[in-house]
Amino acid sequence: MKPNVIVALLVGLVLGFAFGAASKGGSLTSPTAANKPAAAAAAANAPKPGPRPVDPTVFKVPIDGAPMRGNADALVTLVEFSDYQCPFCSRANATVDQLQKDYGNKLRVVMKENPLPFHPRAKPAALAALAAGEQGKYWEFHDKLFANNKALEDADLEKYANEIGLNISRWKADMADLKLASVIDRDQALAGKLGANGTPAFFINGRFLSGAQPLESFKALIDEELGKAEALTRSGTPADQVYAAVLAKGVEAAPKAVQPDAAPAQAYRKVDAPADAPSFGPKDAKVTIVEWSDFECPFCSRVAPTLKQIKEAYPKDVRVVFRHQPLPFHQHAKGAAEAAVAAQEQGKFWEMHDKLFANNKALDRESLEKYAQEIGLNVGQFKAALDSGKLGAKVQADAAAGAAVGANGTPTFFINGREFVGAQPFENFKKMIEEEKARAEKLLAAGTKPADLYNKLIEEGLKLNGAAPAEPAVQNIEVGTAPVLGPKNAPVTIVAFSDFECPFCGRVIPTLKQLEQDYKGKIRVAFKNSPLPFHQNAKPAAMAALAANEQGKFWEMHDKLFANQRALDRASLEKYAQEIGLNMNQFKAALDSNKFEAQLSADMAESSRVGVNGTPSFFINGRSVVGAQPIDAFKRIIDEELKKKGTVAADAK
């Protein structure tokens, strides 16, 4: 299954920029000593940007039957789609509480449930809250959940139910009632219809505000809507009918992206099938299926028998290539993937593959060693391979390649480059296999050599997409307070979402340096933090960079962090701060107080809003480029953007 949104979780590819701070002329090299005080003074005196403008579109968001806090005649209604296990929702909950204190009876809050699929305890928590609501205590339970959102096991939920005085027998019975599950299904369907695929998501009198944004952003929109609502009441609309009046001319759903008429139902991608990847079936098969999978994913486990059926049905025509995509919220998936690679080294990948999927709830180290022994591996060699740390690079390389082609959920397949998502039935696979087999037979009849067939199928498939593969929608991303390299008036802005702990960031550094040379004065790069949750020191490193930014030395700290990615503990961060000449007392105080937590949270919320599922993720004048891609992928978009603005493109090299 491929969820619509997987909030910044899925891939260990992270962008780094090994550039210094910007000089006055816009170079991405380090500033002179003379420039530094001036730059710091300018940053200190620069006006702070106001809240980002919110799209004026009003959505019809029904509230009947949903938990509500506040008066029915409140002039502003805030509808929140939330997930009790989401850390951003927990942060936003404190903001919503403050808003209710500040606006009193002018604001009411309505809750909708949107437990995300990669938070395993979110749906049980939502059911528990709704069951508490059956006894008139939804909000008491709601507050308990957000106050304890790291303790949501069944025993924890029952404890909270006892603490707020619920009838436990009735509460348990209500939790099991299918009508509450249908409430969640209905809320999630509404969220998808409205385009609110991540959490938290808010509709303030129907206007969409995404993410755990600062209090000021909420207040700006509430004040705007409050003014409109007061005007309605002055013109005779009763207060308890204001919400309906505001929504009367609203839209029912977010617009859907229009697909080109000529495009196939599933777009083609340029998908590599590495020679060293485990596979079964003929090398020159008419149909190649590349699978990205996770040994702990229940949907991947379900599709394994289907793949065996494909092997039996198409022994001469289909090749299946396996690539790793261990999802970060599956605790043992990465270890299991490395175990499979270790088994592959001894020629027994598929035997281990079958063992892992047959036992995907027992993937701890002891179990992996047991399976190695059962399939006849040299266990000493197997253990040494796991302990060496060398296998992680192979797994991460697969995950990075998956992210680059959009395989962010599992299982994801590409059938001759054609995207096919989820644990679908054999008949669905068969239909696409037959279509692709027919395409292959035409190419062979036209003279394509079997050894060249897969690449030719990909090439022809891309043509079916149109002139180029369809791009995601252009995003409106404000630079805001992000550190920037390059001139403010540059015609092209590259906003990068990054994480300081990823080993893959080095791959993109030469590309970015070359872009700066080729487009000097024509591009600027803004850096936003998107520390991935499975990188233990990424968030402290991001905080350290922001603390350095406060003293005018973000890029110097940035370079230190990326040069020393394996040493990002507190002592190392303080060492780097001293080396780049920071005021140490000020730096330490900033870290100790979590001074930049709000800015970091805003960056992370924005990354979720614009669909960043992995890093590095770039937005070139709002156009998405995912991963440490070749320089030509960047240049194509930069040149197109420069052409739009009537600017000469890069110097020929």
XYZ file of C-alpha atoms in Angstrom:
653
model
C 0.000 0.000 0.000
C 1.276 3.445 -0.843
C -0.181 6.069 1.533
C -0.963 9.501 0.131
C 1.355 11.143 2.555
C 4.233 9.784 4.511
C 5.432 12.701 6.559
C 9.142 13.059 6.033
C 9.829 9.495 6.954
C 10.744 7.220 4.201
C 14.195 7.664 2.793
C 17.662 8.174 4.207
C 18.840 10.464 1.389
C 19.725 13.861 2.742
C 20.997 16.960 0.995
C 23.978 18.985 2.154
C 25.491 22.161 0.746
C 29.241 22.415 1.297
C 29.275 26.101 0.493
C 30.225 29.045 2.671
C 28.115 32.102 3.453
C 27.114 34.415 0.631
C 29.232 37.407 -0.194
C 27.786 40.720 -1.276
C 28.120 39.771 -4.927
C 26.000 36.641 -4.501
C 28.757 34.024 -4.752
C 28.280 30.812 -2.821
C 31.836 31.034 -1.484
C 32.754 32.167 2.018
C 32.431 35.888 2.823
C 35.411 38.035 3.584
C 35.995 39.126 7.141
C 34.926 42.631 6.189
C 31.590 41.385 4.937
C 30.706 39.414 8.062
C 29.872 42.252 10.476
C 27.836 44.007 7.814
C 25.938 40.841 6.990
C 25.211 40.211 10.657
C 24.034 43.772 11.168
C 21.804 43.603 8.108
C 20.284 40.358 9.326
C 19.633 41.855 12.759
C 17.977 44.955 11.337
C 15.991 43.244 8.580
C 12.211 43.402 9.073
C 10.649 40.121 10.053
C 8.257 38.755 7.444
C 4.575 38.650 8.342
C 2.447 35.526 8.205
C 2.318 33.855 4.807
C -0.830 34.731 2.803
C -3.435 31.961 2.877
C -5.262 30.750 -0.218
C -8.655 32.530 -0.327
C -10.482 29.386 -1.470
C -13.313 28.445 0.893
C -14.041 24.717 1.221
C -17.358 23.293 2.333
C -16.321 21.406 5.461
C -19.321 19.762 7.174
C -19.235 19.628 10.969
C -22.466 17.830 11.862
C -21.933 15.156 14.495
C -18.233 15.887 15.022
C -16.799 16.634 18.478
C -17.060 20.370 19.078
C -15.613 22.700 21.698
C -17.089 26.193 21.829
C -20.418 27.918 21.209
C -22.653 27.156 18.248
C -22.903 30.903 17.571
C -19.111 31.418 17.437
C -18.241 33.616 14.459
C -15.167 31.582 13.510
C -15.092 27.783 13.189
C -11.755 25.959 13.173
C -11.982 22.375 11.875
C -8.904 20.294 12.614
C -7.939 16.997 10.950
C -5.561 15.356 13.391
C -3.657 12.227 14.425
C -2.986 11.505 18.113
C 0.411 9.929 17.420
C 1.647 12.767 15.195
C 4.216 14.971 17.006
C 3.231 17.983 14.895
C -0.415 17.560 15.920
C 0.655 17.519 19.549
C 2.495 20.798 19.092
C -0.409 22.329 17.225
C -2.792 21.269 19.993
C -1.065 23.687 22.367
C -1.529 26.439 19.779
C -5.232 25.649 19.413
C -5.653 25.725 23.201
C -4.072 29.173 23.272
C -6.335 30.375 20.473
C -9.410 29.313 22.420
C -8.186 31.254 25.438
C -7.457 34.336 23.310
C -10.712 34.342 21.301
C -13.139 32.979 23.886
C -16.676 32.565 22.599
C -15.760 33.916 19.164
C -14.015 30.647 18.225
C -15.207 27.049 18.200
C -13.043 24.029 17.449
C -14.277 20.924 15.628
C -12.240 17.715 15.507
C -11.967 15.273 12.611
C -9.970 12.058 12.831
C -7.202 11.366 10.306
C -4.931 8.660 11.794
C -2.057 8.235 9.361
C -1.244 4.666 8.278
C 2.361 4.773 9.472
C 1.312 5.626 13.048
C 0.151 2.214 14.327
C -1.417 3.554 17.527
C -3.165 6.547 15.975
C -6.343 4.739 14.936
C -6.836 2.902 18.257
C -6.372 6.248 19.999
C -8.943 7.892 17.718
C -11.423 5.086 18.386
C -10.793 5.433 22.120
C -11.485 9.175 21.990
C -14.684 8.702 20.003
C -15.790 5.993 22.448
C -15.183 8.435 25.313
C -17.334 10.875 23.360
C -20.198 8.393 23.573
C -20.136 9.101 27.324
C -19.803 12.853 26.854
C -16.072 12.970 27.561
C -14.429 13.236 24.156
C -12.423 16.348 25.008
C -11.201 15.037 28.347
C -9.865 11.974 26.548
C -8.529 14.096 23.670
C -6.480 16.136 26.151
C -5.146 12.983 27.812
C -3.999 11.586 24.463
C -2.095 14.667 23.393
C -0.540 14.995 26.838
C 0.726 11.410 26.542
C 1.128 10.856 22.798
C 4.110 8.536 23.253
C 2.076 6.207 25.458
C -0.876 4.989 23.395
C -0.852 1.236 23.936
C -4.107 -0.480 24.884
C -3.189 -0.489 28.575
C -2.430 3.234 28.416
C -5.769 4.002 26.763
C -7.648 2.030 29.424
C -5.707 3.857 32.137
C -6.794 7.241 30.720
C -10.384 6.008 30.468
C -10.287 5.135 34.173
C -8.701 8.463 35.077
C -11.487 10.492 33.464
C -14.184 8.341 35.035
C -15.559 6.365 32.088
C -17.692 3.262 32.376
C -14.978 0.904 31.127
C -17.239 -1.919 29.953
C -19.340 0.467 27.909
C -16.209 2.236 26.607
C -14.712 -1.034 25.359
C -17.969 -2.045 23.726
C -18.225 1.308 21.957
C -14.640 1.024 20.719
C -15.540 -2.272 19.057
C -18.666 -0.801 17.467
C -18.257 -0.508 13.700
C -20.121 2.807 13.705
C -17.091 4.554 15.251
C -14.740 3.010 12.692
C -17.081 4.341 10.010
C -16.773 7.839 11.520
C -13.001 7.645 11.045
C -13.422 6.325 7.495
C -15.793 9.199 6.731
C -13.435 11.791 8.189
C -10.482 10.419 6.256
C -12.443 10.350 3.018
C -13.378 13.994 3.609
C -9.741 14.887 4.311
C -8.686 13.308 1.020
C -11.465 15.055 -0.862
C -10.381 18.417 0.558
C -6.702 17.807 -0.182
C -5.784 17.600 3.522
C -3.583 14.533 3.254
C -1.150 15.325 6.056
C -1.627 16.213 9.701
C -2.381 18.516 11.295
C -4.601 20.259 8.753
C -6.982 23.098 9.589
C -9.935 24.781 7.905
C -10.732 28.179 9.419
C -14.169 29.198 8.205
C -13.409 26.882 5.306
C -9.936 28.207 4.459
C -7.091 25.717 4.467
C -4.112 26.175 6.778
C -1.646 23.278 6.773
C 0.745 22.185 9.489
C 1.799 23.155 13.007
C 2.281 26.789 12.091
C 3.150 29.613 14.500
C 0.382 31.169 16.589
C 0.646 34.394 14.573
C -0.252 32.580 11.340
C -3.462 31.264 12.892
C -4.315 34.643 14.390
C -3.830 36.478 11.110
C -6.333 34.186 9.370
C -8.791 34.113 12.285
C -8.749 37.923 12.512
C -9.396 38.176 8.788
C -12.319 35.761 8.971
C -13.632 37.364 12.147
C -13.881 40.706 10.362
C -15.883 39.131 7.551
C -18.155 37.319 10.002
C -18.869 40.483 11.985
C -19.808 42.211 8.739
C -22.312 39.410 8.057
C -23.902 39.799 11.479
C -24.181 43.574 10.973
C -26.018 42.903 7.724
C -28.543 40.688 9.513
C -27.101 37.145 9.444
C -27.700 35.458 12.821
C -24.439 34.491 14.521
C -25.345 30.796 14.581
C -25.816 30.869 10.794
C -22.550 32.631 9.911
C -20.617 29.402 9.243
C -23.270 28.144 6.833
C -23.388 31.541 5.117
C -19.604 31.643 4.690
C -19.547 28.137 3.211
C -22.550 28.658 0.941
C -20.409 29.604 -2.063
C -17.499 27.338 -1.137
C -16.109 24.464 -3.174
C -16.756 20.798 -2.401
C -13.294 19.443 -3.115
C -9.709 20.343 -3.942
C -9.047 20.442 -7.698
C -7.543 17.293 -9.165
C -4.457 17.430 -11.339
C -5.370 17.086 -15.020
C -3.581 14.191 -16.704
C -2.595 14.439 -20.388
C -4.980 12.530 -22.632
C -2.133 10.597 -24.206
C -0.657 9.407 -20.926
C -1.159 5.783 -19.886
C -3.121 4.959 -16.753
C 0.174 4.462 -14.897
C 3.057 6.713 -15.896
C 6.400 5.268 -16.948
C 9.608 6.010 -15.075
C 13.252 5.448 -15.895
C 13.846 2.609 -13.473
C 17.173 0.818 -13.206
C 17.390 -2.946 -12.746
C 20.928 -3.293 -11.330
C 22.875 -6.378 -12.348
C 23.777 -7.072 -8.715
C 20.188 -6.885 -7.442
C 18.555 -10.223 -6.533
C 16.214 -11.406 -9.264
C 14.467 -14.403 -10.749
C 13.478 -14.995 -14.362
C 15.433 -14.598 -17.631
C 17.803 -11.639 -17.883
C 16.367 -10.766 -21.319
C 12.727 -11.284 -20.311
C 10.016 -9.471 -22.213
C 8.699 -8.024 -18.949
C 10.846 -6.792 -16.057
C 9.194 -6.072 -12.711
C 11.285 -4.008 -10.295
C 9.908 -4.205 -6.775
C 10.671 -1.908 -3.807
C 9.762 -3.752 -0.636
C 10.044 -3.846 3.179
C 10.265 -7.135 5.110
C 8.220 -5.786 8.030
C 5.423 -4.345 5.859
C 2.291 -6.529 6.068
C 1.232 -5.531 2.534
C 4.596 -6.632 1.125
C 4.115 -9.956 2.877
C 0.671 -10.359 1.335
C 1.962 -9.850 -2.200
C 4.781 -12.438 -1.921
C 2.494 -15.378 -2.930
C 1.297 -13.345 -5.924
C 4.870 -12.953 -7.126
C 5.358 -16.710 -6.863
C 2.229 -17.141 -8.969
C 3.693 -14.769 -11.573
C 6.907 -16.830 -11.590
C 4.926 -19.991 -12.264
C 2.676 -18.399 -14.920
C 5.442 -16.590 -16.849
C 8.672 -18.601 -16.374
C 10.187 -17.436 -19.688
C 8.652 -13.980 -20.055
C 8.944 -12.220 -16.691
C 11.930 -11.204 -14.597
C 11.393 -9.870 -11.039
C 14.094 -7.658 -9.495
C 14.019 -6.994 -5.741
C 15.133 -3.677 -4.211
C 15.046 -2.615 -0.567
C 12.869 0.158 0.866
C 12.774 -0.334 4.662
C 10.325 2.211 6.001
C 11.614 4.176 9.004
C 8.609 3.456 11.197
C 9.239 -0.296 10.901
C 11.754 -0.896 13.686
C 13.270 -4.111 12.326
C 12.914 -3.539 8.571
C 16.426 -2.197 8.010
C 18.046 -5.025 9.983
C 16.008 -7.565 8.025
C 17.042 -5.961 4.731
C 20.705 -6.186 5.742
C 20.179 -9.833 6.688
C 18.812 -10.499 3.208
C 21.861 -8.806 1.658
C 24.124 -10.934 3.861
C 22.278 -14.054 2.668
C 22.648 -12.863 -0.927
C 26.416 -12.793 -0.442
C 26.191 -16.524 0.188
C 23.843 -17.133 -2.744
C 20.673 -17.581 -0.703
C 18.759 -14.305 -0.954
C 15.443 -15.847 -1.952
C 15.578 -18.464 0.783
C 16.097 -15.685 3.346
C 13.468 -13.544 1.588
C 10.880 -16.291 2.094
C 11.892 -16.829 5.731
C 11.597 -13.141 6.546
C 8.164 -12.719 5.006
C 6.953 -15.935 6.641
C 8.054 -14.551 10.025
C 7.702 -10.801 9.572
C 6.677 -10.256 13.189
C 9.911 -11.800 14.456
C 12.785 -9.878 12.875
C 15.039 -9.185 15.856
C 18.737 -10.078 15.627
C 18.354 -13.436 17.381
C 15.591 -14.457 14.959
C 17.648 -13.383 11.931
C 20.542 -15.585 13.073
C 18.097 -18.463 13.582
C 16.803 -18.105 10.007
C 20.381 -17.960 8.698
C 21.096 -21.291 10.350
C 17.847 -22.831 9.075
C 18.615 -22.010 5.433
C 22.170 -23.340 5.738
C 24.236 -20.181 5.749
C 27.724 -19.956 7.187
C 26.473 -18.291 10.357
C 29.864 -16.901 11.362
C 30.190 -15.185 7.986
C 26.586 -13.988 8.257
C 27.139 -12.436 11.703
C 30.370 -10.801 10.599
C 28.599 -9.239 7.621
C 25.850 -7.804 9.839
C 28.367 -6.506 12.390
C 30.592 -4.891 9.756
C 28.102 -2.135 8.913
C 28.970 -2.530 5.228
C 25.519 -3.780 4.213
C 23.727 -0.551 5.086
C 25.143 1.225 2.039
C 23.467 -1.256 -0.328
C 20.129 -0.905 1.447
C 20.357 2.898 1.520
C 21.313 3.010 -2.161
C 18.193 1.026 -3.027
C 16.055 3.303 -0.858
C 17.547 6.389 -2.487
C 16.866 5.016 -5.962
C 13.316 4.249 -4.896
C 12.773 7.794 -3.668
C 14.071 9.185 -6.945
C 11.391 7.329 -8.937
C 8.613 7.927 -6.412
C 8.630 4.569 -4.627
C 7.969 6.105 -1.227
C 5.529 3.485 0.014
C 5.661 -0.293 -0.093
C 5.198 -2.420 -2.001
C 5.764 -0.386 -5.166
C 6.407 -2.094 -8.509
C 7.513 -0.855 -11.902
C 6.477 -3.161 -14.727
C 8.732 -2.300 -17.663
C 9.015 1.084 -15.927
C 5.268 1.447 -15.466
C 4.213 2.271 -11.916
C 2.045 -0.288 -10.133
C 1.349 0.325 -6.446
C 0.239 -1.944 -3.638
C -0.504 -5.599 -2.862
C -2.874 -6.029 -5.781
C -4.402 -9.343 -6.920
C -2.772 -11.540 -9.548
C -5.362 -10.590 -12.171
C -4.336 -6.927 -11.942
C -0.677 -7.853 -12.398
C -1.613 -10.173 -15.264
C -3.447 -7.432 -17.134
C -0.442 -5.107 -17.096
C 2.041 -7.922 -17.771
C 0.091 -8.902 -20.888
C 0.016 -5.277 -22.068
C 3.749 -4.905 -21.545
C 4.486 -8.281 -23.094
C 2.653 -7.166 -26.243
C 4.717 -3.962 -26.306
C 7.915 -5.987 -26.002
C 6.944 -8.393 -28.789
C 6.347 -5.474 -31.165
C 9.796 -4.066 -30.434
C 11.430 -7.471 -30.912
C 9.592 -7.910 -34.215
C 10.878 -4.493 -35.290
C 14.483 -5.583 -34.719
C 15.279 -4.656 -31.107
C 17.883 -7.042 -29.711
C 16.811 -8.966 -26.578
C 19.783 -7.562 -24.659
C 18.585 -4.016 -25.433
C 14.904 -4.682 -24.865
C 14.435 -3.348 -21.311
C 16.133 -0.029 -22.030
C 14.153 0.334 -25.263
C 10.890 -0.407 -23.447
C 11.696 2.321 -20.910
C 12.618 4.779 -23.656
C 9.398 4.163 -25.576
C 7.359 4.229 -22.375
C 8.645 7.669 -21.453
C 7.481 8.913 -24.840
C 3.978 7.731 -23.983
C 4.026 10.042 -20.955
C 4.395 13.006 -23.271
C 7.436 15.127 -24.029
C 8.659 14.480 -20.480
C 7.386 12.682 -17.394
C 4.654 14.657 -15.687
C 5.917 16.914 -12.914
C 4.202 17.560 -9.591
C 2.321 20.828 -9.223
C 4.390 23.976 -8.725
C 4.516 24.838 -5.022
C 4.375 28.303 -3.529
C 7.269 28.269 -1.053
C 8.358 31.411 0.729
C 12.026 31.805 1.623
C 11.017 33.564 4.833
C 13.766 33.541 7.459
C 15.710 30.666 5.891
C 19.480 31.130 5.413
C 20.171 32.120 1.802
C 23.152 32.069 -0.554
C 22.996 34.244 -3.637
C 21.504 37.612 -4.581
C 18.038 38.478 -3.297
C 16.880 39.454 -6.802
C 18.129 36.261 -8.491
C 15.599 35.095 -11.110
C 15.787 31.495 -9.847
C 15.365 30.428 -6.231
C 16.215 26.900 -5.119
C 14.661 25.963 -1.778
C 16.280 22.854 -0.337
C 14.867 20.708 2.467
C 17.742 18.916 4.146
C 19.091 16.912 7.097
C 22.632 17.162 8.451
C 23.136 13.480 9.257
C 22.702 11.668 5.926
C 25.795 10.112 4.311
C 24.400 10.632 0.804
C 24.519 14.424 0.953
C 28.111 14.445 -0.284
C 26.963 13.193 -3.660
C 25.125 16.392 -4.477
C 27.753 18.880 -3.269
C 29.824 18.947 -6.477
C 26.607 19.394 -8.462
C 25.574 22.418 -6.420
C 29.036 23.958 -6.631
C 28.987 23.552 -10.394
C 25.544 25.148 -10.602
C 26.821 28.163 -8.658
C 29.689 28.581 -11.100
C 27.524 28.122 -14.182
C 24.703 30.403 -13.000
C 26.620 32.959 -10.957
C 24.296 35.774 -9.910
C 21.269 34.032 -11.435
C 20.382 31.590 -8.660
C 19.984 31.734 -4.910
C 19.751 28.749 -2.577
C 17.607 28.778 0.566
C 18.171 26.093 3.181
C 15.289 24.628 5.201
C 15.586 21.909 7.801
C 13.846 18.573 7.435
C 15.576 16.302 9.977
C 14.408 12.749 9.454
C 13.148 10.977 12.589
C 15.486 8.007 12.223
C 18.586 10.244 12.292
C 19.209 10.637 16.009
C 21.419 13.735 15.838
C 19.867 15.499 12.858
C 17.546 17.683 14.914
C 20.206 18.849 17.421
C 22.468 19.620 14.464
C 19.711 21.666 12.838
C 19.229 23.587 16.096
C 22.982 24.228 16.228
C 22.936 25.593 12.682
C 20.070 27.940 13.530
C 21.883 29.063 16.669
C 24.919 29.842 14.494
C 22.631 31.655 12.064
C 21.583 33.944 14.906
C 25.225 35.052 15.105
C 25.571 35.444 11.329
C 27.483 32.190 10.769
C 24.973 29.666 9.517
C 26.994 28.591 6.488
C 30.206 28.187 8.435
C 28.379 25.867 10.852
C 26.612 24.195 7.940
C 29.969 23.270 6.404
C 31.305 21.980 9.717
C 28.273 19.771 10.252
C 28.367 18.215 6.813
C 32.127 17.691 7.064
C 31.650 15.828 10.354
C 28.328 14.031 9.961
C 29.284 11.113 12.172
C 30.096 13.395 15.083
C 26.993 15.463 15.825
C 26.678 14.947 19.577
C 26.416 17.968 21.898
C 30.144 18.088 22.716
C 31.004 18.071 18.997
C 28.474 20.801 18.237
C 30.056 23.009 20.896
C 33.507 22.243 19.475
C 32.442 23.371 15.997
C 30.837 26.506 17.433
C 34.133 27.408 19.081
C 36.100 26.681 15.904
C 33.995 29.073 13.815
C 34.257 31.817 16.428
C 30.765 31.901 17.924
C 29.920 33.516 21.267
C 29.818 30.267 23.211
C 27.576 31.449 26.052
C 24.993 32.688 23.547
C 25.260 29.485 21.493
C 24.841 27.181 24.527
C 21.937 29.217 25.855
C 20.156 28.941 22.498
C 20.518 25.148 22.499
C 19.519 24.757 26.154
C 16.389 26.868 25.748
C 15.256 25.256 22.471
C 15.063 28.815 21.199
C 14.686 27.776 17.582
C 12.187 24.957 18.093
C 9.411 27.025 16.496
C 11.468 27.831 13.401
C 12.511 24.211 13.017
C 8.915 23.052 13.470
C 7.763 25.551 10.859
C 10.310 24.186 8.376
C 9.192 20.622 9.065
C 5.517 21.514 8.796
C 6.158 23.252 5.497
C 8.042 20.222 4.195
C 4.956 18.142 4.982
C 2.658 20.700 3.347
C 4.551 20.642 0.050
C 4.851 16.856 -0.045
C 8.464 16.287 0.965
C 8.672 12.559 1.655
C 12.449 12.218 1.637
C 15.594 14.260 1.415
C 17.235 15.884 -0.434
C 14.184 17.630 -1.864
C 14.540 20.805 -3.901
C 12.020 23.292 -5.227
C 13.351 25.331 -8.156
C 11.002 28.285 -8.440
C 8.517 25.909 -6.841
C 9.211 22.971 -9.182
C 10.158 19.732 -7.464
C 13.428 17.845 -7.887
C 13.831 14.883 -5.537
C 17.158 13.343 -4.625
C 20.819 13.916 -5.439
C 20.130 13.908 -9.155
C 22.599 14.561 -11.996
C 23.392 18.175 -12.821
C 21.375 18.019 -16.049
C 18.168 17.423 -14.078
C 18.750 20.714 -12.241
C 19.923 22.592 -15.335
C 16.884 21.636 -17.372
C 14.540 23.289 -14.895
C 16.814 26.247 -14.167
C 17.191 26.985 -17.884
C 13.430 26.764 -18.402
C 12.851 29.178 -15.515
C 15.477 31.610 -16.802
C 13.901 31.505 -20.248
C 10.524 32.414 -18.752
C 12.116 35.468 -17.199
C 13.999 36.431 -20.353
C 17.384 35.675 -18.798
C 20.294 34.030 -20.581
C 20.888 30.502 -19.334
C 24.124 29.014 -18.011
C 27.438 29.566 -19.689
C 28.337 26.763 -22.069
C 30.790 24.336 -20.591
